[in-house]
C-alpha cells in the first residue's frame, strides 16, 4: 500500500477528511458512520445540511448492509452497473447517521469504479460519505489540482488518481417506491438503465423542480456568467470578452476570444469527461460572459445538459 493511502486511512480513522478520486469526480470523504466526521464535510464545503450525502462502499454487499430493505431491482442494478457511476437510494438502517441523509429515512449508496477509491475503501474497511470535493454550488473537480484549488491547505490530503474518466457525477435512481425514479442524470446513461429497468420513470431536467434534495437550480456554476445559446446567434455584446463552450465541433466561432470544444468528434462520453475542466479554464480567463451550446439529449448528453442548465441558472 502506498504512503499516501496509509496516511489517508489514518486520517479517516482519526475522523478527518480526505479527498479521493472516483471515475466521476473527486470526492471529499469522511467516515460515514461518525457524525462528527461527516459534519466536517458540511463545514469545509459550506454545504447546507438539507443536502444529503452519497455513501460509498467497496462492494454491493457492504452497500446493502446499510439499507433496511433491498428490492430485487436493486440487486439487478448493482449486478449490472457496480462498480460504476450509479447511485441507488434505498430505505436506510439506523446505523447511518441522520446528518448523512439530512434527516431523511433513505440513504444514497454507490460503489465507485476507480481503483484508488476501491483500494481506499478496502483499506479503511468501512463506508465513506463523500460529496463532490468542491465548495458548495461550484464546479465539480475532475483532477487533484482542482481539489487543491478549491480548499488549499484547509484540506490535509488529496489522493491523486489522475483525471476522472467519466467526468460528470453518478446517475441517481430512487428505489423507494414501486417504480424506480431517476433523480439525477449522470455517468450511467438512462438508455442503459432502461435496458435493465424499463419501468424507470424519467423526467426532463427542469431546474425549478428538483426531484432530489440539494439539486438546486443554480449549481456547478463558474464565477463568470454563463448563458445557453440556441442556434448560431452571438449575443450582441460589442467590446465584451466572450468565451464559447461547445460540446461538439463549434458552429459559429466569430466574436469569441476563447473557444473550448469538449469533443471534436462530437462524442458525448469524451465531452462529459472534459466538461468541468473546460468550464474551469474558461472561468479563469476573467471573461465577461461564457456562451454554451447544449448537447443533444441522448446518452451522456442528458447529464451534460443538466449541468450546463444549472451552471447558467441565475
Ligand atoms: O458521482 C458522484 O455521485 C459524486 C462522487 C464523489 O461519488 N458525488 C456526488 O455527490 O455527486 P454530491 O454531494 O455532489 O451529490 C449528492 C446528491 C445530493 O445533492 C442529493 O441530490 C442526492 O445525492 N442524494 C443523497 N442522498 C439522497 C437521498 N437519501 N435521497 C435522495 N437524494 C439523495
Ligand atoms: Mg456536488
mmCIF file of C-alpha atoms and ligand atoms in Angstrom:
data_model
loop_
_atom_site.group_PDB
_atom_site.id
_atom_site.type_symbol
_atom_site.label_atom_id
_atom_site.label_comp_id
_atom_site.label_asym_id
_atom_site.label_seq_id
_atom_site.Cartn_x
_atom_site.Cartn_y
_atom_site.Cartn_z
ATOM 1 C CA UNK A 1 0.000 0.000 0.000
ATOM 2 C CA UNK A 2 1.334 3.439 -0.877
ATOM 3 C CA UNK A 3 2.432 6.028 1.662
ATOM 4 C CA UNK A 4 -0.475 8.303 0.688
ATOM 5 C CA UNK A 5 -3.024 5.545 1.111
ATOM 6 C CA UNK A 6 -1.688 4.721 4.576
ATOM 7 C CA UNK A 7 -1.942 8.360 5.535
ATOM 8 C CA UNK A 8 -5.460 8.585 4.105
ATOM 9 C CA UNK A 9 -6.660 5.666 6.190
ATOM 10 C CA UNK A 10 -5.008 7.093 9.318
ATOM 11 C CA UNK A 11 -6.675 10.480 8.761
ATOM 12 C CA UNK A 12 -10.087 8.934 8.129
ATOM 13 C CA UNK A 13 -9.796 6.744 11.232
ATOM 14 C CA UNK A 14 -8.931 9.880 13.197
ATOM 15 C CA UNK A 15 -12.155 11.492 11.990
ATOM 16 C CA UNK A 16 -10.528 13.784 9.405
ATOM 17 C CA UNK A 17 -11.410 14.428 5.761
ATOM 18 C CA UNK A 18 -9.554 13.060 2.730
ATOM 19 C CA UNK A 19 -10.252 13.836 -0.925
ATOM 20 C CA UNK A 20 -10.057 10.880 -3.269
ATOM 21 C CA UNK A 21 -10.573 10.191 -6.974
ATOM 22 C CA UNK A 22 -13.592 8.382 -8.359
ATOM 23 C CA UNK A 23 -14.395 7.685 -12.001
ATOM 24 C CA UNK A 24 -16.967 10.527 -11.965
ATOM 25 C CA UNK A 25 -15.474 13.419 -9.986
ATOM 26 C CA UNK A 26 -13.214 13.752 -6.927
ATOM 27 C CA UNK A 27 -14.989 13.124 -3.616
ATOM 28 C CA UNK A 28 -14.469 14.710 -0.198
ATOM 29 C CA UNK A 29 -14.569 11.690 2.072
ATOM 30 C CA UNK A 30 -15.300 11.112 5.752
ATOM 31 C CA UNK A 31 -16.207 8.131 7.920
ATOM 32 C CA UNK A 32 -19.903 7.781 7.034
ATOM 33 C CA UNK A 33 -20.811 6.226 10.370
ATOM 34 C CA UNK A 34 -19.436 9.031 12.527
ATOM 35 C CA UNK A 35 -21.499 12.225 12.780
ATOM 36 C CA UNK A 36 -18.595 14.379 13.988
ATOM 37 C CA UNK A 37 -16.539 13.450 10.892
ATOM 38 C CA UNK A 38 -19.433 13.962 8.486
ATOM 39 C CA UNK A 39 -20.080 17.388 9.998
ATOM 40 C CA UNK A 40 -16.619 18.461 8.803
ATOM 41 C CA UNK A 41 -17.688 17.854 5.191
ATOM 42 C CA UNK A 42 -20.569 20.316 5.542
ATOM 43 C CA UNK A 43 -18.318 22.854 7.264
ATOM 44 C CA UNK A 44 -15.465 22.694 4.745
ATOM 45 C CA UNK A 45 -17.750 22.782 1.701
ATOM 46 C CA UNK A 46 -20.081 25.400 3.124
ATOM 47 C CA UNK A 47 -22.845 22.975 2.269
ATOM 48 C CA UNK A 48 -26.318 23.383 3.774
ATOM 49 C CA UNK A 49 -27.355 20.440 5.931
ATOM 50 C CA UNK A 50 -30.531 19.876 3.911
ATOM 51 C CA UNK A 51 -28.356 18.482 1.094
ATOM 52 C CA UNK A 52 -27.732 14.770 1.835
ATOM 53 C CA UNK A 53 -24.517 12.888 1.013
ATOM 54 C CA UNK A 54 -23.778 9.783 -1.035
ATOM 55 C CA UNK A 55 -22.266 6.851 0.872
ATOM 56 C CA UNK A 56 -19.518 4.926 -0.939
ATOM 57 C CA UNK A 57 -18.690 1.299 -0.216
ATOM 58 C CA UNK A 58 -16.190 -1.263 -1.526
ATOM 59 C CA UNK A 59 -18.871 -3.630 -2.863
ATOM 60 C CA UNK A 60 -22.619 -4.191 -3.196
ATOM 61 C CA UNK A 61 -22.820 -6.333 -0.077
ATOM 62 C CA UNK A 62 -21.375 -3.576 2.116
ATOM 63 C CA UNK A 63 -23.694 -1.051 0.456
ATOM 64 C CA UNK A 64 -26.838 -3.074 1.007
ATOM 65 C CA UNK A 65 -25.833 -3.723 4.632
ATOM 66 C CA UNK A 66 -26.724 -0.046 5.179
ATOM 67 C CA UNK A 67 -30.244 -0.452 3.743
ATOM 68 C CA UNK A 68 -33.251 -1.769 5.666
ATOM 69 C CA UNK A 69 -34.901 -3.177 2.570
ATOM 70 C CA UNK A 70 -33.254 -4.238 -0.689
ATOM 71 C CA UNK A 71 -35.713 -4.887 -3.517
ATOM 72 C CA UNK A 72 -34.837 -7.254 -6.356
ATOM 73 C CA UNK A 73 -34.368 -4.378 -8.765
ATOM 74 C CA UNK A 74 -31.549 -3.047 -6.554
ATOM 75 C CA UNK A 75 -29.751 -6.368 -6.885
ATOM 76 C CA UNK A 76 -30.227 -6.357 -10.657
ATOM 77 C CA UNK A 77 -28.904 -2.795 -10.998
ATOM 78 C CA UNK A 78 -25.940 -3.459 -8.712
ATOM 79 C CA UNK A 79 -25.086 -6.602 -10.636
ATOM 80 C CA UNK A 80 -25.091 -4.736 -13.936
ATOM 81 C CA UNK A 81 -23.681 -1.302 -13.004
ATOM 82 C CA UNK A 82 -21.488 -1.585 -9.873
ATOM 83 C CA UNK A 83 -18.745 -0.670 -9.529
ATOM 84 C CA UNK A 84 -19.776 2.344 -11.583
ATOM 85 C CA UNK A 85 -21.400 5.783 -11.846
ATOM 86 C CA UNK A 86 -24.799 4.782 -10.441
ATOM 87 C CA UNK A 87 -26.202 5.773 -7.034
ATOM 88 C CA UNK A 88 -29.181 3.923 -5.554
ATOM 89 C CA UNK A 89 -31.497 5.466 -2.959
ATOM 90 C CA UNK A 90 -32.878 2.906 -0.507
ATOM 91 C CA UNK A 91 -34.512 2.970 2.942
ATOM 92 C CA UNK A 92 -31.725 3.396 5.492
ATOM 93 C CA UNK A 93 -30.791 1.384 8.546
ATOM 94 C CA UNK A 94 -30.406 3.166 11.887
ATOM 95 C CA UNK A 95 -26.588 2.892 11.838
ATOM 96 C CA UNK A 96 -26.481 5.552 9.093
ATOM 97 C CA UNK A 97 -26.322 8.911 10.915
ATOM 98 C CA UNK A 98 -29.151 11.388 10.269
ATOM 99 C CA UNK A 99 -26.649 14.059 9.217
ATOM 100 C CA UNK A 100 -25.604 11.934 6.202
ATOM 101 C CA UNK A 101 -29.184 11.734 4.956
ATOM 102 C CA UNK A 102 -30.360 15.201 6.037
ATOM 103 C CA UNK A 103 -32.768 13.567 8.431
ATOM 104 C CA UNK A 104 -34.458 11.517 5.730
ATOM 105 C CA UNK A 105 -35.233 7.837 6.185
ATOM 106 C CA UNK A 106 -33.408 6.938 2.959
ATOM 107 C CA UNK A 107 -29.724 6.686 2.044
ATOM 108 C CA UNK A 108 -27.900 7.120 -1.285
ATOM 109 C CA UNK A 109 -25.400 4.303 -1.982
ATOM 110 C CA UNK A 110 -22.714 3.765 -4.590
ATOM 111 C CA UNK A 111 -19.710 1.546 -5.350
ATOM 112 C CA UNK A 112 -17.251 3.692 -7.338
ATOM 113 C CA UNK A 113 -15.261 2.275 -10.274
ATOM 114 C CA UNK A 114 -11.862 3.816 -9.609
ATOM 115 C CA UNK A 115 -9.034 1.523 -8.487
ATOM 116 C CA UNK A 116 -7.734 4.055 -5.961
ATOM 117 C CA UNK A 117 -11.209 4.650 -4.487
ATOM 118 C CA UNK A 118 -11.739 0.907 -4.127
ATOM 119 C CA UNK A 119 -8.307 0.446 -2.599
ATOM 120 C CA UNK A 120 -9.079 3.197 -0.086
ATOM 121 C CA UNK A 121 -12.484 1.698 0.787
ATOM 122 C CA UNK A 122 -10.867 -1.725 1.244
ATOM 123 C CA UNK A 123 -8.100 -0.394 3.451
ATOM 124 C CA UNK A 124 -10.395 1.853 5.515
ATOM 125 C CA UNK A 125 -12.802 -1.062 5.768
ATOM 126 C CA UNK A 126 -15.945 0.994 6.204
ATOM 127 C CA UNK A 127 -18.324 3.250 4.277
ATOM 128 C CA UNK A 128 -17.232 6.751 3.242
ATOM 129 C CA UNK A 129 -19.656 9.644 2.876
ATOM 130 C CA UNK A 130 -18.405 11.792 0.012
ATOM 131 C CA UNK A 131 -19.882 14.679 -1.923
ATOM 132 C CA UNK A 132 -18.003 16.189 -4.841
ATOM 133 C CA UNK A 133 -14.861 17.887 -3.489
ATOM 134 C CA UNK A 134 -15.791 21.469 -4.356
ATOM 135 C CA UNK A 135 -17.190 24.390 -2.406
ATOM 136 C CA UNK A 136 -20.970 24.331 -2.383
ATOM 137 C CA UNK A 137 -22.619 25.236 -5.693
ATOM 138 C CA UNK A 138 -19.375 25.474 -7.649
ATOM 139 C CA UNK A 139 -17.801 23.418 -10.439
ATOM 140 C CA UNK A 140 -17.056 19.799 -9.530
ATOM 141 C CA UNK A 141 -13.349 18.792 -9.545
ATOM 142 C CA UNK A 142 -12.066 16.244 -12.059
ATOM 143 C CA UNK A 143 -8.368 16.454 -11.119
ATOM 144 C CA UNK A 144 -6.488 16.502 -7.816
ATOM 145 C CA UNK A 145 -5.271 20.006 -8.709
ATOM 146 C CA UNK A 146 -8.888 21.248 -8.956
ATOM 147 C CA UNK A 147 -9.481 19.994 -5.407
ATOM 148 C CA UNK A 148 -6.368 21.787 -4.130
ATOM 149 C CA UNK A 149 -7.590 24.983 -5.821
ATOM 150 C CA UNK A 150 -10.931 24.635 -4.005
ATOM 151 C CA UNK A 151 -9.684 24.086 -0.477
ATOM 152 C CA UNK A 152 -5.948 24.899 -0.291
ATOM 153 C CA UNK A 153 -4.253 23.979 2.989
ATOM 154 C CA UNK A 154 -7.620 23.585 4.786
ATOM 155 C CA UNK A 155 -7.650 20.061 3.381
ATOM 156 C CA UNK A 156 -4.787 17.855 4.607
ATOM 157 C CA UNK A 157 -4.712 15.209 1.887
ATOM 158 C CA UNK A 158 -5.825 14.816 -1.708
ATOM 159 C CA UNK A 159 -5.184 11.377 -3.190
ATOM 160 C CA UNK A 160 -4.147 11.878 -6.805
ATOM 161 C CA UNK A 161 -5.621 9.307 -9.173
ATOM 162 C CA UNK A 162 -5.304 11.338 -12.362
ATOM 163 C CA UNK A 163 -8.128 12.938 -14.322
ATOM 164 C CA UNK A 164 -11.592 11.376 -13.850
ATOM 165 C CA UNK A 165 -12.626 9.261 -16.834
ATOM 166 C CA UNK A 166 -16.388 9.841 -16.656
ATOM 167 C CA UNK A 167 -16.251 13.494 -15.650
ATOM 168 C CA UNK A 168 -19.880 14.010 -14.578
ATOM 169 C CA UNK A 169 -21.407 12.800 -11.308
ATOM 170 C CA UNK A 170 -23.212 9.493 -10.906
ATOM 171 C CA UNK A 171 -26.760 8.909 -12.100
ATOM 172 C CA UNK A 172 -29.099 8.765 -9.082
ATOM 173 C CA UNK A 173 -32.094 6.410 -9.020
ATOM 174 C CA UNK A 174 -34.585 6.200 -6.167
ATOM 175 C CA UNK A 175 -35.869 2.720 -5.359
ATOM 176 C CA UNK A 176 -38.147 3.868 -2.542
ATOM 177 C CA UNK A 177 -41.335 3.312 -4.477
ATOM 178 C CA UNK A 178 -42.684 0.516 -6.614
ATOM 179 C CA UNK A 179 -41.405 2.174 -9.804
ATOM 180 C CA UNK A 180 -37.755 3.321 -9.851
ATOM 181 C CA UNK A 181 -37.379 7.080 -10.347
ATOM 182 C CA UNK A 182 -34.488 8.955 -11.975
ATOM 183 C CA UNK A 183 -33.410 11.730 -9.589
ATOM 184 C CA UNK A 184 -30.287 12.988 -11.385
ATOM 185 C CA UNK A 185 -28.954 12.178 -14.871
ATOM 186 C CA UNK A 186 -25.256 11.297 -14.718
ATOM 187 C CA UNK A 187 -22.469 8.984 -15.802
ATOM 188 C CA UNK A 188 -24.686 5.928 -16.371
ATOM 189 C CA UNK A 189 -26.828 6.716 -19.434
ATOM 190 C CA UNK A 190 -30.593 6.458 -18.980
ATOM 191 C CA UNK A 191 -30.762 4.199 -22.052
ATOM 192 C CA UNK A 192 -28.531 1.645 -20.276
ATOM 193 C CA UNK A 193 -30.738 1.778 -17.175
ATOM 194 C CA UNK A 194 -33.872 1.285 -19.260
ATOM 195 C CA UNK A 195 -32.431 -1.928 -20.660
ATOM 196 C CA UNK A 196 -32.427 -3.352 -17.119
ATOM 197 C CA UNK A 197 -35.429 -1.483 -15.657
ATOM 198 C CA UNK A 198 -37.792 -0.490 -18.483
ATOM 199 C CA UNK A 199 -40.267 0.684 -15.825
ATOM 200 C CA UNK A 200 -37.888 3.557 -14.823
ATOM 201 C CA UNK A 201 -39.655 6.903 -14.528
ATOM 202 C CA UNK A 202 -37.541 9.661 -16.047
ATOM 203 C CA UNK A 203 -38.111 13.377 -16.163
ATOM 204 C CA UNK A 204 -36.833 16.235 -18.219
ATOM 205 C CA UNK A 205 -34.413 18.270 -16.132
ATOM 206 C CA UNK A 206 -36.467 21.213 -15.003
ATOM 207 C CA UNK A 207 -34.151 23.246 -12.760
ATOM 208 C CA UNK A 208 -37.116 24.746 -10.946
ATOM 209 C CA UNK A 209 -38.489 21.411 -9.803
ATOM 210 C CA UNK A 210 -35.714 19.409 -8.177
ATOM 211 C CA UNK A 211 -36.608 15.772 -7.569
ATOM 212 C CA UNK A 212 -33.758 15.131 -5.191
ATOM 213 C CA UNK A 213 -32.964 17.363 -2.236
ATOM 214 C CA UNK A 214 -29.927 19.508 -2.886
ATOM 215 C CA UNK A 215 -30.387 19.505 -6.662
ATOM 216 C CA UNK A 216 -30.729 23.271 -6.694
ATOM 217 C CA UNK A 217 -31.419 25.235 -9.885
ATOM 218 C CA UNK A 218 -28.063 27.014 -9.569
ATOM 219 C CA UNK A 219 -25.207 24.533 -9.256
ATOM 220 C CA UNK A 220 -21.904 23.544 -10.937
ATOM 221 C CA UNK A 221 -21.513 27.266 -11.587
ATOM 222 C CA UNK A 222 -18.482 29.226 -12.756
ATOM 223 C CA UNK A 223 -17.996 32.727 -11.335
ATOM 224 C CA UNK A 224 -18.316 34.142 -14.844
ATOM 225 C CA UNK A 225 -21.889 34.435 -16.062
ATOM 226 C CA UNK A 226 -22.814 31.558 -18.382
ATOM 227 C CA UNK A 227 -25.638 31.679 -20.933
ATOM 228 C CA UNK A 228 -27.003 28.946 -23.185
ATOM 229 C CA UNK A 229 -27.082 29.543 -26.937
ATOM 230 C CA UNK A 230 -29.718 28.227 -29.256
ATOM 231 C CA UNK A 231 -28.728 28.264 -32.929
ATOM 232 C CA UNK A 232 -25.717 30.239 -34.081
ATOM 233 C CA UNK A 233 -26.619 33.623 -32.691
ATOM 234 C CA UNK A 234 -23.876 35.539 -30.924
ATOM 235 C CA UNK A 235 -25.031 37.755 -28.089
ATOM 236 C CA UNK A 236 -24.891 41.467 -29.006
ATOM 237 C CA UNK A 237 -22.072 42.469 -26.775
ATOM 238 C CA UNK A 238 -19.652 44.534 -28.812
ATOM 239 C CA UNK A 239 -16.404 45.112 -26.954
ATOM 240 C CA UNK A 240 -17.154 42.464 -24.354
ATOM 241 C CA UNK A 241 -14.853 39.479 -23.917
ATOM 242 C CA UNK A 242 -16.733 36.277 -24.709
ATOM 243 C CA UNK A 243 -15.878 32.591 -24.354
ATOM 244 C CA UNK A 244 -17.581 29.690 -26.096
ATOM 245 C CA UNK A 245 -18.114 26.261 -24.582
ATOM 246 C CA UNK A 246 -19.112 23.841 -27.297
ATOM 247 C CA UNK A 247 -19.950 20.190 -26.786
ATOM 248 C CA UNK A 248 -19.230 19.199 -30.398
ATOM 249 C CA UNK A 249 -17.366 20.906 -33.261
ATOM 250 C CA UNK A 250 -18.029 24.618 -32.697
ATOM 251 C CA UNK A 251 -20.599 26.028 -35.091
ATOM 252 C CA UNK A 252 -20.150 29.778 -35.231
ATOM 253 C CA UNK A 253 -16.953 30.897 -33.526
ATOM 254 C CA UNK A 254 -16.807 34.522 -34.619
ATOM 255 C CA UNK A 255 -16.642 37.066 -31.845
ATOM 256 C CA UNK A 256 -15.276 34.693 -29.223
ATOM 257 C CA UNK A 257 -11.925 35.324 -27.553
ATOM 258 C CA UNK A 258 -11.619 31.699 -26.495
ATOM 259 C CA UNK A 259 -13.368 28.538 -27.683
ATOM 260 C CA UNK A 260 -13.405 25.261 -25.721
ATOM 261 C CA UNK A 261 -14.544 22.280 -27.784
ATOM 262 C CA UNK A 262 -15.345 19.337 -25.499
ATOM 263 C CA UNK A 263 -15.109 16.739 -28.257
ATOM 264 C CA UNK A 264 -14.033 17.402 -31.843
ATOM 265 C CA UNK A 265 -15.780 14.168 -32.855
ATOM 266 C CA UNK A 266 -18.920 15.209 -31.012
ATOM 267 C CA UNK A 267 -18.508 12.126 -28.816
ATOM 268 C CA UNK A 268 -20.652 12.621 -25.700
ATOM 269 C CA UNK A 269 -18.504 10.452 -23.426
ATOM 270 C CA UNK A 270 -15.403 12.412 -24.330
ATOM 271 C CA UNK A 271 -17.361 15.654 -23.925
ATOM 272 C CA UNK A 272 -18.581 14.697 -20.433
ATOM 273 C CA UNK A 273 -15.038 13.804 -19.379
ATOM 274 C CA UNK A 274 -13.749 17.264 -20.333
ATOM 275 C CA UNK A 275 -16.778 19.395 -19.329
ATOM 276 C CA UNK A 276 -15.813 20.620 -15.847
ATOM 277 C CA UNK A 277 -12.117 21.177 -16.622
ATOM 278 C CA UNK A 278 -13.074 23.268 -19.672
ATOM 279 C CA UNK A 279 -15.528 25.280 -17.572
ATOM 280 C CA UNK A 280 -12.769 25.966 -15.069
ATOM 281 C CA UNK A 281 -10.325 27.066 -17.795
ATOM 282 C CA UNK A 282 -12.856 29.497 -19.260
ATOM 283 C CA UNK A 283 -13.737 30.764 -15.794
ATOM 284 C CA UNK A 284 -10.069 31.503 -15.086
ATOM 285 C CA UNK A 285 -9.828 33.927 -18.037
ATOM 286 C CA UNK A 286 -11.926 36.612 -16.372
ATOM 287 C CA UNK A 287 -14.242 36.901 -19.393
ATOM 288 C CA UNK A 288 -17.419 38.974 -19.385
ATOM 289 C CA UNK A 289 -19.565 36.062 -20.493
ATOM 290 C CA UNK A 290 -19.384 32.344 -21.298
ATOM 291 C CA UNK A 291 -21.745 31.133 -24.026
ATOM 292 C CA UNK A 292 -22.508 27.390 -24.082
ATOM 293 C CA UNK A 293 -24.014 25.198 -26.787
ATOM 294 C CA UNK A 294 -26.151 22.342 -25.445
ATOM 295 C CA UNK A 295 -25.611 18.703 -26.430
ATOM 296 C CA UNK A 296 -28.318 16.510 -27.915
ATOM 297 C CA UNK A 297 -30.472 14.994 -25.169
ATOM 298 C CA UNK A 298 -29.294 11.378 -25.551
ATOM 299 C CA UNK A 299 -26.775 9.246 -23.655
ATOM 300 C CA UNK A 300 -24.415 11.382 -21.590
ATOM 301 C CA UNK A 301 -25.878 14.460 -23.307
ATOM 302 C CA UNK A 302 -28.628 14.397 -20.677
ATOM 303 C CA UNK A 303 -26.119 14.760 -17.840
ATOM 304 C CA UNK A 304 -24.066 17.381 -19.713
ATOM 305 C CA UNK A 305 -27.157 19.488 -20.429
ATOM 306 C CA UNK A 306 -28.382 19.176 -16.838
ATOM 307 C CA UNK A 307 -25.026 20.571 -15.607
ATOM 308 C CA UNK A 308 -24.968 23.345 -18.238
ATOM 309 C CA UNK A 309 -28.531 24.429 -17.384
ATOM 310 C CA UNK A 310 -27.708 24.624 -13.685
ATOM 311 C CA UNK A 311 -24.432 26.445 -14.429
ATOM 312 C CA UNK A 312 -26.441 29.036 -16.384
ATOM 313 C CA UNK A 313 -29.202 29.481 -13.831
ATOM 314 C CA UNK A 314 -29.363 32.964 -12.347
HETATM 315 O O1 LIG B 1 -20.503 10.801 -8.764
HETATM 316 C C1 LIG B 1 -20.934 11.172 -7.670
HETATM 317 O O2 LIG B 1 -22.079 10.879 -7.282
HETATM 318 C C2 LIG B 1 -20.011 12.002 -6.794
HETATM 319 C C3 LIG B 1 -18.807 11.144 -6.398
HETATM 320 C C4 LIG B 1 -17.916 11.812 -5.398
HETATM 321 O O3 LIG B 1 -19.262 9.901 -5.954
HETATM 322 N N1 LIG B 1 -20.691 12.513 -5.656
HETATM 323 C C5 LIG B 1 -21.645 13.479 -5.734
HETATM 324 O O4 LIG B 1 -22.116 13.928 -4.513
HETATM 325 O O5 LIG B 1 -22.033 13.944 -6.769
HETATM 326 P P1 LIG B 1 -22.904 15.276 -4.317
HETATM 327 O O6 LIG B 1 -22.896 15.557 -2.872
HETATM 328 O O7 LIG B 1 -22.346 16.322 -5.170
HETATM 329 O O8 LIG B 1 -24.382 14.923 -4.703
HETATM 330 C C6 LIG B 1 -25.174 14.186 -3.805
HETATM 331 C C7 LIG B 1 -26.620 14.264 -4.175
HETATM 332 C C8 LIG B 1 -27.419 15.215 -3.297
HETATM 333 O O9 LIG B 1 -27.312 16.543 -3.718
HETATM 334 C C9 LIG B 1 -28.809 14.660 -3.450
HETATM 335 O O10 LIG B 1 -29.414 15.240 -4.579
HETATM 336 C C10 LIG B 1 -28.589 13.177 -3.697
HETATM 337 O O11 LIG B 1 -27.221 12.997 -3.950
HETATM 338 N N2 LIG B 1 -28.937 12.386 -2.518
HETATM 339 C C11 LIG B 1 -28.160 11.994 -1.491
HETATM 340 N N3 LIG B 1 -28.856 11.293 -0.586
HETATM 341 C C12 LIG B 1 -30.121 11.225 -1.029
HETATM 342 C C13 LIG B 1 -31.319 10.650 -0.554
HETATM 343 N N4 LIG B 1 -31.365 9.988 0.598
HETATM 344 N N5 LIG B 1 -32.438 10.795 -1.300
HETATM 345 C C14 LIG B 1 -32.400 11.455 -2.468
HETATM 346 N N6 LIG B 1 -31.301 12.029 -2.982
HETATM 347 C C15 LIG B 1 -30.174 11.920 -2.273
HETATM 348 MG MG1 LIG B 2 -21.727 18.157 -5.956
#
